[in-house]
PDB file of C-alpha atoms in Angstrom:
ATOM      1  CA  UNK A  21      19.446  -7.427  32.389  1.00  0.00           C
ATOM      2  CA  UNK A  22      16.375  -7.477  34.506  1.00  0.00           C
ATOM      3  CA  UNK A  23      15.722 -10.024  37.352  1.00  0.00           C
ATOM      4  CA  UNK A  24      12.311 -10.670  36.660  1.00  0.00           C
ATOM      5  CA  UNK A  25      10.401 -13.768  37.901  1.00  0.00           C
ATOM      6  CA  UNK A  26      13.470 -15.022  40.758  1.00  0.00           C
ATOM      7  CA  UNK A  27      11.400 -17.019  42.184  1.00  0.00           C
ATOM      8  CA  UNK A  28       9.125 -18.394  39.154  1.00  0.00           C
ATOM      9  CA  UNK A  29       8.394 -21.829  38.672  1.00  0.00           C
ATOM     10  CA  UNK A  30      10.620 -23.502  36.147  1.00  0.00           C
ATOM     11  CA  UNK A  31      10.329 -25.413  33.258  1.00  0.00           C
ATOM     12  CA  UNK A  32      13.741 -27.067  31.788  1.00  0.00           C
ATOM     13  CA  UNK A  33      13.723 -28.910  28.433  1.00  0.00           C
ATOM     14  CA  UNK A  34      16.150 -30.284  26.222  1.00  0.00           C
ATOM     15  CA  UNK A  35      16.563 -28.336  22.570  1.00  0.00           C
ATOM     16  CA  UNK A  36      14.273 -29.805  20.238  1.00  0.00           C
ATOM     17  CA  UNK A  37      11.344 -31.244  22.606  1.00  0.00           C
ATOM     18  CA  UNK A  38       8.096 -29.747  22.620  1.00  0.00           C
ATOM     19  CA  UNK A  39       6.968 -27.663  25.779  1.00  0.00           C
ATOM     20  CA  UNK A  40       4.270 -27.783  27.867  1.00  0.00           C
ATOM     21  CA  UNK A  41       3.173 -24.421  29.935  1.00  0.00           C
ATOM     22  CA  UNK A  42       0.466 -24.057  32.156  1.00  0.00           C
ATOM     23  CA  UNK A  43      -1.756 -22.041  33.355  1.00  0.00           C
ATOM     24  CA  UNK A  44      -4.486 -21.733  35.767  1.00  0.00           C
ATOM     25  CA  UNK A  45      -6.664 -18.930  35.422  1.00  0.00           C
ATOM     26  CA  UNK A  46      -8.960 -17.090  38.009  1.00  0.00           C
ATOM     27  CA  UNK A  47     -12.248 -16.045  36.761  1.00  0.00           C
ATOM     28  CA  UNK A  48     -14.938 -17.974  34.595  1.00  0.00           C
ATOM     29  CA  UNK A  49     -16.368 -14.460  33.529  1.00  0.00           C
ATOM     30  CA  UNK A  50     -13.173 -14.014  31.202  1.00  0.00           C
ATOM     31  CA  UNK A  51     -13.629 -14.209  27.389  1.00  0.00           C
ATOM     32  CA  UNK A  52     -10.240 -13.644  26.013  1.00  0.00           C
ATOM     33  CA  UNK A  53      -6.820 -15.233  26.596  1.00  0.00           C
ATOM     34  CA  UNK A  54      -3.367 -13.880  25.576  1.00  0.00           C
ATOM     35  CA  UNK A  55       0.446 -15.646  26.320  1.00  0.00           C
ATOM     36  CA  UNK A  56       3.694 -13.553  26.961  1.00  0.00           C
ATOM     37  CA  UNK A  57       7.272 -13.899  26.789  1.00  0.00           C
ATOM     38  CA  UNK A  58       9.314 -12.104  28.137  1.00  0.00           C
ATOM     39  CA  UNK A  59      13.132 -11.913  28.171  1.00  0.00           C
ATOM     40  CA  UNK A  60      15.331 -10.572  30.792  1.00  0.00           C
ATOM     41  CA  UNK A  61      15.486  -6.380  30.810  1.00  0.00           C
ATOM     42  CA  UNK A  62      12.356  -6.128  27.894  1.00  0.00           C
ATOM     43  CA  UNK A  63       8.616  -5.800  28.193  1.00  0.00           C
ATOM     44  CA  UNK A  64       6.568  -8.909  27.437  1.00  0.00           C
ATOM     45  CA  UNK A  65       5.927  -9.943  23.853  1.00  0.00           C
ATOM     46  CA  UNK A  66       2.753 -11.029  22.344  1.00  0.00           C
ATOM     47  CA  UNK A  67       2.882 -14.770  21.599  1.00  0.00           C
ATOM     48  CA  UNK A  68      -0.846 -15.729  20.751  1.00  0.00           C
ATOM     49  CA  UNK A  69      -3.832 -15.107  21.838  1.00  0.00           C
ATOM     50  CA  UNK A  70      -7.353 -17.423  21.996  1.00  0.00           C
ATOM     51  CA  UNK A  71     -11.024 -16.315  23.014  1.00  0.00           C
ATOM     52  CA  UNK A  72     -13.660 -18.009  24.898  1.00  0.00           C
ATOM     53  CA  UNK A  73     -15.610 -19.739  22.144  1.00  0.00           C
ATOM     54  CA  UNK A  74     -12.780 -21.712  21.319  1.00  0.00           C
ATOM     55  CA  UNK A  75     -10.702 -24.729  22.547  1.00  0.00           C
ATOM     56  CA  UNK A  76      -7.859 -24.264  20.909  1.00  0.00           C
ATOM     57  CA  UNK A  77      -5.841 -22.132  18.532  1.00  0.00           C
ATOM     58  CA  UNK A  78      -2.335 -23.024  16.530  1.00  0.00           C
ATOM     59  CA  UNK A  79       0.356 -20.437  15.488  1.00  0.00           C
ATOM     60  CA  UNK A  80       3.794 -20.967  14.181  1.00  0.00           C
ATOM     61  CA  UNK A  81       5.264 -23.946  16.640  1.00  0.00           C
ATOM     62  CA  UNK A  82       2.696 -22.385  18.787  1.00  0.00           C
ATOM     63  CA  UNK A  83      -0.236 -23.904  19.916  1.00  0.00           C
ATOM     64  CA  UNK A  84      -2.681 -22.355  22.826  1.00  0.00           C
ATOM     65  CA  UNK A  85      -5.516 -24.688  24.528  1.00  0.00           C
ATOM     66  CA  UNK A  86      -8.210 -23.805  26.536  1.00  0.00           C
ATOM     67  CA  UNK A  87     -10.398 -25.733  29.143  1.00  0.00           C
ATOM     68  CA  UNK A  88     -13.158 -23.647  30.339  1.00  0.00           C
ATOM     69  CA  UNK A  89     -14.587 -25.898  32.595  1.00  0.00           C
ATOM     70  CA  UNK A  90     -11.250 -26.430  35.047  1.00  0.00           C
ATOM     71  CA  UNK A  91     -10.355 -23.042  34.223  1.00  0.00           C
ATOM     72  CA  UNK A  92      -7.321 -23.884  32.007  1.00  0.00           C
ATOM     73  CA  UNK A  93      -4.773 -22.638  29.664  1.00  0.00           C
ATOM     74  CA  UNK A  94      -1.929 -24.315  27.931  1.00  0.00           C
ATOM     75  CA  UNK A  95       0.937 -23.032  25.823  1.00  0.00           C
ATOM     76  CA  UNK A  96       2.574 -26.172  23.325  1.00  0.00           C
ATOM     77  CA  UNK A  97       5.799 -25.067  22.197  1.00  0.00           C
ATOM     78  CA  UNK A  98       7.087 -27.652  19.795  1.00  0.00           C
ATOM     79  CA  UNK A  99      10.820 -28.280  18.665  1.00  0.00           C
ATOM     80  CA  UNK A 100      11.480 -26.107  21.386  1.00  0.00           C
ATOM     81  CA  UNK A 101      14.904 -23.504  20.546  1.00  0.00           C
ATOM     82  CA  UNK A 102      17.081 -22.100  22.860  1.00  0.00           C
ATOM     83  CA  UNK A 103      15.586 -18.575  22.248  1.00  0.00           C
ATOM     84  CA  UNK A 104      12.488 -19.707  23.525  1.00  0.00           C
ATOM     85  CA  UNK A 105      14.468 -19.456  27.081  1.00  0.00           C
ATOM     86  CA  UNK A 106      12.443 -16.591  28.822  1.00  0.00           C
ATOM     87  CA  UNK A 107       9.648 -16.318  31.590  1.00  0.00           C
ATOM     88  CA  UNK A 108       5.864 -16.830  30.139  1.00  0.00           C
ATOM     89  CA  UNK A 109       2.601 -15.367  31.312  1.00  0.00           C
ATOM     90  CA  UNK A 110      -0.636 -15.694  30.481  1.00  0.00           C
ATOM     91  CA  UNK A 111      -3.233 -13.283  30.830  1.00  0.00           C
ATOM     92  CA  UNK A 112      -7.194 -12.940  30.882  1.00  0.00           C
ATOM     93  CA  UNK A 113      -9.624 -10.552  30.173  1.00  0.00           C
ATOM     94  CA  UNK A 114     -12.706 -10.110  31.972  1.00  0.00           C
ATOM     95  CA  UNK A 115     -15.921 -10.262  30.379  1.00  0.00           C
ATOM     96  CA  UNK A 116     -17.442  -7.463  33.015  1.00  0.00           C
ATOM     97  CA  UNK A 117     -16.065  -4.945  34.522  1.00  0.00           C
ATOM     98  CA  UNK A 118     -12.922  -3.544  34.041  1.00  0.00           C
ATOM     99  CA  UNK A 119     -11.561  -4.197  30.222  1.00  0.00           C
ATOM    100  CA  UNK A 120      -8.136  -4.645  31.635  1.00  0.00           C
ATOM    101  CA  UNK A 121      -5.863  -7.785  31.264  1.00  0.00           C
ATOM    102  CA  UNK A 122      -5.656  -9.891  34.677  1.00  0.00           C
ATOM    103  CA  UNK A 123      -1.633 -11.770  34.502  1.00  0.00           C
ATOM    104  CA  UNK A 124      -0.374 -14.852  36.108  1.00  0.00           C
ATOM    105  CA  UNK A 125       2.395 -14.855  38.084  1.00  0.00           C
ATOM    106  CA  UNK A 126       4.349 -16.290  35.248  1.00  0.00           C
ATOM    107  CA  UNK A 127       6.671 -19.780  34.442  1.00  0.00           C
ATOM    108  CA  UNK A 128      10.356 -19.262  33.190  1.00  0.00           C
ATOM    109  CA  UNK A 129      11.310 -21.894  30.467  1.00  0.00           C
ATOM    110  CA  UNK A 130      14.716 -22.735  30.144  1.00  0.00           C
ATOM    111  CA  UNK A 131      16.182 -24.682  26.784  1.00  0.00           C
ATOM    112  CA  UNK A 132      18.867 -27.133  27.118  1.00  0.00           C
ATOM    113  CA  UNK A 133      21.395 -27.120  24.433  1.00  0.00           C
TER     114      UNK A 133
ATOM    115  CA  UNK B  29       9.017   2.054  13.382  1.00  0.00           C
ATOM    116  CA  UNK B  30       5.781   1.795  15.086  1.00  0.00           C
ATOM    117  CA  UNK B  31       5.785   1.060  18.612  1.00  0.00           C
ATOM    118  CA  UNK B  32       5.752   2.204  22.642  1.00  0.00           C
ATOM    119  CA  UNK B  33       8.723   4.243  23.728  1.00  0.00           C
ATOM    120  CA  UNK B  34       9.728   4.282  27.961  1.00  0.00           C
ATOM    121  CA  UNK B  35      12.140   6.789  28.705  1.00  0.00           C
ATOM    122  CA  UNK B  36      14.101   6.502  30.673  1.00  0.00           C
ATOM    123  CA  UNK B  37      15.342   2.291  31.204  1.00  0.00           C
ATOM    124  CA  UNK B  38      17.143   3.317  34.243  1.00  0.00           C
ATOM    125  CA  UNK B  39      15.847   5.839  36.530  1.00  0.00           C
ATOM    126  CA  UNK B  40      17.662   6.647  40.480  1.00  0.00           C
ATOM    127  CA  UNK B  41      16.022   8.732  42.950  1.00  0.00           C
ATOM    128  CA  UNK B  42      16.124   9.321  46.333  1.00  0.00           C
ATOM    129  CA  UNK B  43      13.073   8.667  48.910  1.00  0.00           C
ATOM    130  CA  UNK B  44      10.838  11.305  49.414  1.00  0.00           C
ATOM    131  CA  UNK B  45      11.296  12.936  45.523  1.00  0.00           C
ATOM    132  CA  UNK B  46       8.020  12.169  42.872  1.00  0.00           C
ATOM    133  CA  UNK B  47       9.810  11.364  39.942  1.00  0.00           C
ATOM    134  CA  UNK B  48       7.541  10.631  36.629  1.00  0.00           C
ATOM    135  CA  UNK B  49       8.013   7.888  33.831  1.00  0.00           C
ATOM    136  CA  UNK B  50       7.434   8.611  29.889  1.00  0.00           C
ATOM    137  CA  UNK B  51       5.725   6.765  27.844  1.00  0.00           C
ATOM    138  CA  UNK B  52       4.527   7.339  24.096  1.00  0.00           C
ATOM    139  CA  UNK B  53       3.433   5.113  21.339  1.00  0.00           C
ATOM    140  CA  UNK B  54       2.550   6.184  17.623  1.00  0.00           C
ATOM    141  CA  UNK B  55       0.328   2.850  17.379  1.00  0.00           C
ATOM    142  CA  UNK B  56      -2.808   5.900  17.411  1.00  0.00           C
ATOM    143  CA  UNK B  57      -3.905   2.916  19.858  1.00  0.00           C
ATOM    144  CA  UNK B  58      -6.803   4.367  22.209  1.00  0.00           C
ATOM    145  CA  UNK B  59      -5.659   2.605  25.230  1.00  0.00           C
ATOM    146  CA  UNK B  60      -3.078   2.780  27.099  1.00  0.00           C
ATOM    147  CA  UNK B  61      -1.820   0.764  30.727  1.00  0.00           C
ATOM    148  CA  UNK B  62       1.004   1.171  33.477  1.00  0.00           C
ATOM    149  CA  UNK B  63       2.129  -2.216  35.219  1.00  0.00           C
ATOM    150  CA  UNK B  64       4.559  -2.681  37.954  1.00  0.00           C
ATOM    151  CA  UNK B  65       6.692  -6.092  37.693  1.00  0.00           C
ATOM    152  CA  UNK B  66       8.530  -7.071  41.065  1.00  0.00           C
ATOM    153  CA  UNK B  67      10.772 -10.354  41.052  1.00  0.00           C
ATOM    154  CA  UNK B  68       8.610 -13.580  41.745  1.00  0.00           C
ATOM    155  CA  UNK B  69       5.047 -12.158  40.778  1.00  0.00           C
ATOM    156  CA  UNK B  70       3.204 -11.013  37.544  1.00  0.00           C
ATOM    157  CA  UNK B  71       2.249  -7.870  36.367  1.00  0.00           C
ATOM    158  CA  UNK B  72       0.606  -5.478  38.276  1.00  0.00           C
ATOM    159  CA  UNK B  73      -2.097  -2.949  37.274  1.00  0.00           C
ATOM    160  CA  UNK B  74      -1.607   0.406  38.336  1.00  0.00           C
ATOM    161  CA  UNK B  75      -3.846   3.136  36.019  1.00  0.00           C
ATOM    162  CA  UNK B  76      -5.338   2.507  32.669  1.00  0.00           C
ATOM    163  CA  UNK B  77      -7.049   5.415  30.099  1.00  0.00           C
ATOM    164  CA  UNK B  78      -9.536   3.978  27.352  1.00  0.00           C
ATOM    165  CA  UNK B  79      -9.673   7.656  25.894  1.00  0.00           C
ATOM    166  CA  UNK B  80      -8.123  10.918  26.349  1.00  0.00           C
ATOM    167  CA  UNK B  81      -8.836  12.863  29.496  1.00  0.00           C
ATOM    168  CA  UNK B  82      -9.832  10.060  31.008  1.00  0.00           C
ATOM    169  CA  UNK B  83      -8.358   7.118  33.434  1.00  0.00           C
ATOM    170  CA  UNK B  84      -9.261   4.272  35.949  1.00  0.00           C
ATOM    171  CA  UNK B  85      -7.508   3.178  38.991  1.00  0.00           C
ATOM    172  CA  UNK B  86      -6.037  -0.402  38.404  1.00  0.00           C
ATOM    173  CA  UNK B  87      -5.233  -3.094  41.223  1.00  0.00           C
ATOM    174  CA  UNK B  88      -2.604  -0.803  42.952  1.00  0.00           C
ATOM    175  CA  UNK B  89      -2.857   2.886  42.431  1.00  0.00           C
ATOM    176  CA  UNK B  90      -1.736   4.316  46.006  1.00  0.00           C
ATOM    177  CA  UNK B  91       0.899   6.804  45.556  1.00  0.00           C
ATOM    178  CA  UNK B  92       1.067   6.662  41.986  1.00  0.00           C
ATOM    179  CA  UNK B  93      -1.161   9.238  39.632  1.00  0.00           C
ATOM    180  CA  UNK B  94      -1.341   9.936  35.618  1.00  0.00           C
ATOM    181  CA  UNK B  95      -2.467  12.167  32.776  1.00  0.00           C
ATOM    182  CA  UNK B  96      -3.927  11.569  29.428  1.00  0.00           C
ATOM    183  CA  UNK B  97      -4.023  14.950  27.639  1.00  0.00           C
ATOM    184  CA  UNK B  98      -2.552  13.591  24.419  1.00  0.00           C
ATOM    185  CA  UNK B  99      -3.396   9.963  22.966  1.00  0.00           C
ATOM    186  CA  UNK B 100       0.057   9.210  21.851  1.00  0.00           C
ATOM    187  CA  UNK B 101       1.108   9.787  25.649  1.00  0.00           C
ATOM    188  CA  UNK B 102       0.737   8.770  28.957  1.00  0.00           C
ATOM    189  CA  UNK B 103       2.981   9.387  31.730  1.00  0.00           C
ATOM    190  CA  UNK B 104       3.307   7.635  35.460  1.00  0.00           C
ATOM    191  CA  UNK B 105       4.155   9.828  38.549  1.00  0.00           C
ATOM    192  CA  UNK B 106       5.319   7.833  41.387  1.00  0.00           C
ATOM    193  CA  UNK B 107       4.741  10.137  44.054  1.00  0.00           C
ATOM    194  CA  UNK B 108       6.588  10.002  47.654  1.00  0.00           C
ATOM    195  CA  UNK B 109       3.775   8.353  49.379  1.00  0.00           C
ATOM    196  CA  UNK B 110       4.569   5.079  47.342  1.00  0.00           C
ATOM    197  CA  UNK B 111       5.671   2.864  50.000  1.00  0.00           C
ATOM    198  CA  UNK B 112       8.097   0.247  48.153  1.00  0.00           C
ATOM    199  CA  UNK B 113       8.342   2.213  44.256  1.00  0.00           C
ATOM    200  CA  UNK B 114      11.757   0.546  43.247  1.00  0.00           C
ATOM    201  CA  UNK B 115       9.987  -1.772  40.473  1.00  0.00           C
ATOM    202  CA  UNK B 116      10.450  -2.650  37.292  1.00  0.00           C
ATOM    203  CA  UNK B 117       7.681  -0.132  35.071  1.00  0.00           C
ATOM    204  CA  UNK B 118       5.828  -1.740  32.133  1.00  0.00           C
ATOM    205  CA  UNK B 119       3.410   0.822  29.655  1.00  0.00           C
ATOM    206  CA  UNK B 120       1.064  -0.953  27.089  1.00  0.00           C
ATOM    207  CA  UNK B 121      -1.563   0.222  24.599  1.00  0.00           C
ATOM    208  CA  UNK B 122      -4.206  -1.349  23.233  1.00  0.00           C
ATOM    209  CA  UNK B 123      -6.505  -0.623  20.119  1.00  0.00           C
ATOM    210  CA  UNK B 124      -9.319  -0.510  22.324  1.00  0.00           C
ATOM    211  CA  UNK B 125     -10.029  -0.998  25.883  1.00  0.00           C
ATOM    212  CA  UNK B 126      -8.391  -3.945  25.508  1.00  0.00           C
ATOM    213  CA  UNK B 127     -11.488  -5.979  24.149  1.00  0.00           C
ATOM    214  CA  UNK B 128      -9.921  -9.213  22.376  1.00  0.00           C
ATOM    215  CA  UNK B 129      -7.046  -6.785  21.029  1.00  0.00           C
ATOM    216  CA  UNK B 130      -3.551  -7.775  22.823  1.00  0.00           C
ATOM    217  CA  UNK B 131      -1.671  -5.562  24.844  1.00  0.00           C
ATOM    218  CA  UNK B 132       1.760  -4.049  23.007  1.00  0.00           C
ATOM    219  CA  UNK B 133       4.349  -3.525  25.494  1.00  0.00           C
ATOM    220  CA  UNK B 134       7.439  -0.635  25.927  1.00  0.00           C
ATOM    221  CA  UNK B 135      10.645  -2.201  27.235  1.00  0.00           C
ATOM    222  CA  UNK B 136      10.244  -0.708  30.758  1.00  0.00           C
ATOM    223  CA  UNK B 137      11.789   1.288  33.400  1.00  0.00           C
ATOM    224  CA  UNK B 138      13.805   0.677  36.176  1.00  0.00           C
ATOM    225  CA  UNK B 139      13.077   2.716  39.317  1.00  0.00           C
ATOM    226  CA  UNK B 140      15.248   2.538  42.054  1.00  0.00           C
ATOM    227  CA  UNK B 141      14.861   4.603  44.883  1.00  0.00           C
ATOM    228  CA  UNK B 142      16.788   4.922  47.957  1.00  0.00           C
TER     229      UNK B 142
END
């Protein structure tokens, strides 16, 4: 497959806890947030996504929070599975400007069996 | 099945040839992107289109140019005056210009050249 992200930071947790991604963000103009995963040698995959006028948003063993005043973004994976093992980015959206999404440099999770 | 098609995953050249990358979606999304991906870093913008005919230079658009004559399609040329092109190629559409509609991704393309 592809060797995306060699050099990411890593995140290793045992099968079954929850996970805890973060993400710093770069500009306090954006209004929309969206998390990634990717897996090795495919495009990234839409996990959930969370706009500015909220603080947080829940999906299936999902949940996304967002602190606009440090310019923050979590992703809460609970029960965490071994194919949640990939690299995860998040991404912003400007509110001005160019309407294309900004990513992070990205954090690979691995799940311990 | 409705989703974004890049042809082809694996793609050799050698320095000095353009070489162009395919992608097409049937999502009748109006926007479509090109990233680059290199180990260690995040995605990369290199062109987007929010319509047909029409385009915008992205973060790192040296040596690389596009078209948009069709909505379903909207191919990269890496051209010879890319200095590093061997990079992992990401295309995405959006329903919009990406306003609080996520990004659907193709599975990519490999470029080496050499």
């Amino acid at each position: 497959g592809e060797s995306v992200g060699l050099h990411l930071p890593t995140l290793s947790v045992q099968e079954g806890d929850n996970s805890i991604i973060n993400c710093a963000y770069s500009n306090s103009a954006s209004d929309y947030f969206i998390w990634y995963k990717q897996e090795s040698g495919k495009g990234p995959q839409f996990i959930i996504d969370i706009r500015s006028n909220m603080d947080k948003r829940q999906g299936q063993r999902v949940t996304v929070l967002l602190n606009k005043t440090v310019k923050h973004l979590s992703l809460q994976i609970a029960a965490t599975q071994p194919g949640d093992s990939a690299v995860y980015f998040c991404a912003e959206l400007m509110d001005t400007g160019r309407r294309a999404l900004t990513f992070g440099s990205g954090t690979r999770l691995q799940v311990q069996p | 099945d409705g989703g974004i098609t890049q042809s082809p995953k694996y793609l050799f050249r050698k320095e000095g040839q353009n070489v162009t990358l395919s992608c097409e979606q049937n999502l009748n999304h109006d926007a479509m992107y090109w990233y680059r991906q290199d180990p260690g870093q995040g995605l990369r913008l290199i062109y987007y289109s929010q319509i047909v005919n029409d385009f915008q230079k992205g973060d790192i658009a040296e040596g690389y140019s596009v078209s948009r004559e069709k909505k379903e399609s909207f191919p990269l040329t890496v051209t010879s005056a890319q200095k590093n092109p061997t990079a992992f190629y990401l295309c995405a559409s959006s329903l919009r210009d990406g306003s609080n509609s996520p990004l659907h991704f193709g599975n990519g393309t490999r470029l080496t050249v050499t």
